[in-house]
Structure formats: C-alpha cells, structure tokens
C-alpha cells in the first residue's frame, strides 16, 4: 500500500508531470486509412520521449507496483497462442517500441 501511495504522489504531485490528452474523437476507419496513407508518404520520424522527466522520478520500488493484467495480453483468449504481455516505460525502459 505504501508503494501505491508513493506512486500516486510521484505521478500526480507535480502539474508539470501531468499527462494530457487531445480532444476526444470517435473512431473513424476511413480517417485511420487516410492517416496511414499520409504517413506512408513522409519520412519516418521516431517518437519523442515526452515524459522523460516523469520517468526519471519513477523509482524501482514504485515501478514494481505497476503490473500488467494477464487477461489483457495479446491473444489472451486464443487457445495455444503465445501470450504477449506489455510493460510500462520506466527508469530502465524509457524508449517506446
């Protein structure tokens, strides 16, 4: 419980570290295809590490309290298929894949 409190303090204590999202928009398959076509015609730009400062403050103790729910694994409900589990970026894993 102590680690959970520390995690929330680390994440929510400073407004500068708050994660902000864009406006909500309904999913549109045609817009997704158009976005993919536009992206395919431009050079690759790697994603930035926009939360690097927040990741530096995430200690190993706090990071160990974050876990992935097995029922959300890729192919979790497929019989015989390997389950792929994802993990959060943290101090040692800052780069996006």
GROMACS .gro file of C-alpha atoms in nm:
model
   97
    1UNK     CA    1   0.000   0.000   0.000
    2UNK     CA    2   0.286   0.236   0.083
    3UNK     CA    3   0.429   0.196  -0.265
    4UNK     CA    4   0.095   0.269  -0.424
    5UNK     CA    5   0.073   0.594  -0.231
    6UNK     CA    6   0.429   0.682  -0.335
    7UNK     CA    7   0.342   0.607  -0.696
    8UNK     CA    8   0.044   0.840  -0.694
    9UNK     CA    9   0.248   1.110  -0.525
   10UNK     CA   10   0.521   1.078  -0.787
   11UNK     CA   11   0.277   1.090  -1.075
   12UNK     CA   12   0.022   1.342  -0.956
   13UNK     CA   13   0.215   1.569  -0.718
   14UNK     CA   14   0.356   1.797  -0.985
   15UNK     CA   15   0.130   1.951  -1.251
   16UNK     CA   16   0.434   1.975  -1.480
   17UNK     CA   17   0.440   1.595  -1.495
   18UNK     CA   18   0.070   1.555  -1.564
   19UNK     CA   19  -0.016   1.364  -1.879
   20UNK     CA   20  -0.252   1.550  -2.110
   21UNK     CA   21  -0.452   1.405  -2.394
   22UNK     CA   22  -0.600   1.566  -2.701
   23UNK     CA   23  -0.972   1.613  -2.757
   24UNK     CA   24  -1.192   1.304  -2.771
   25UNK     CA   25  -1.291   1.199  -3.121
   26UNK     CA   26  -1.496   0.898  -3.228
   27UNK     CA   27  -1.310   0.625  -3.416
   28UNK     CA   28  -1.334   0.655  -3.793
   29UNK     CA   29  -1.185   0.374  -4.004
   30UNK     CA   30  -1.165   0.590  -4.318
   31UNK     CA   31  -0.974   0.856  -4.124
   32UNK     CA   32  -0.735   0.588  -3.998
   33UNK     CA   33  -0.667   0.472  -4.355
   34UNK     CA   34  -0.614   0.833  -4.469
   35UNK     CA   35  -0.372   0.894  -4.181
   36UNK     CA   36  -0.178   0.578  -4.267
   37UNK     CA   37  -0.156   0.683  -4.633
   38UNK     CA   38  -0.027   1.029  -4.536
   39UNK     CA   39   0.229   0.875  -4.300
   40UNK     CA   40   0.348   0.632  -4.568
   41UNK     CA   41   0.441   0.923  -4.796
   42UNK     CA   42   0.654   1.108  -4.541
   43UNK     CA   43   0.992   1.013  -4.393
   44UNK     CA   44   0.995   0.821  -4.066
   45UNK     CA   45   1.026   1.029  -3.751
   46UNK     CA   46   1.089   0.836  -3.430
   47UNK     CA   47   0.855   0.911  -3.138
   48UNK     CA   48   0.985   1.150  -2.876
   49UNK     CA   49   1.035   1.083  -2.509
   50UNK     CA   50   0.781   1.338  -2.396
   51UNK     CA   51   0.762   1.202  -2.040
   52UNK     CA   52   1.133   1.157  -1.979
   53UNK     CA   53   1.142   1.374  -1.665
   54UNK     CA   54   0.850   1.186  -1.508
   55UNK     CA   55   1.016   0.854  -1.591
   56UNK     CA   56   1.336   0.964  -1.415
   57UNK     CA   57   1.144   1.013  -1.089
   58UNK     CA   58   0.981   0.670  -1.106
   59UNK     CA   59   1.185   0.458  -0.864
   60UNK     CA   60   1.226   0.083  -0.886
   61UNK     CA   61   1.006   0.031  -0.581
   62UNK     CA   62   0.723   0.231  -0.729
   63UNK     CA   63   0.766   0.078  -1.075
   64UNK     CA   64   0.742  -0.273  -0.926
   65UNK     CA   65   0.388  -0.195  -0.809
   66UNK     CA   66   0.273  -0.143  -1.169
   67UNK     CA   67   0.174  -0.469  -1.331
   68UNK     CA   68   0.009  -0.591  -1.648
   69UNK     CA   69  -0.322  -0.776  -1.625
   70UNK     CA   70  -0.281  -1.116  -1.790
   71UNK     CA   71  -0.636  -1.109  -1.923
   72UNK     CA   72  -0.535  -0.811  -2.139
   73UNK     CA   73  -0.240  -0.988  -2.300
   74UNK     CA   74  -0.227  -1.007  -2.677
   75UNK     CA   75  -0.401  -1.331  -2.780
   76UNK     CA   76  -0.503  -1.397  -2.418
   77UNK     CA   77  -0.815  -1.584  -2.526
   78UNK     CA   78  -0.660  -1.777  -2.815
   79UNK     CA   79  -0.602  -2.142  -2.729
   80UNK     CA   80  -0.241  -2.247  -2.789
   81UNK     CA   81  -0.126  -1.899  -2.890
   82UNK     CA   82   0.159  -1.734  -2.700
   83UNK     CA   83   0.054  -1.453  -2.469
   84UNK     CA   84   0.238  -1.130  -2.527
   85UNK     CA   85   0.246  -0.909  -2.219
   86UNK     CA   86   0.335  -0.544  -2.237
   87UNK     CA   87   0.513  -0.337  -1.975
   88UNK     CA   88   0.521   0.029  -1.884
   89UNK     CA   89   0.807   0.258  -1.968
   90UNK     CA   90   1.006   0.332  -1.655
   91UNK     CA   91   1.353   0.427  -1.537
   92UNK     CA   92   1.528   0.142  -1.722
   93UNK     CA   93   1.291   0.123  -2.020
   94UNK     CA   94   1.239   0.480  -2.138
   95UNK     CA   95   1.226   0.421  -2.513
   96UNK     CA   96   0.899   0.345  -2.689
   97UNK     CA   97   0.877   0.042  -2.913
   0.00000   0.00000   0.00000
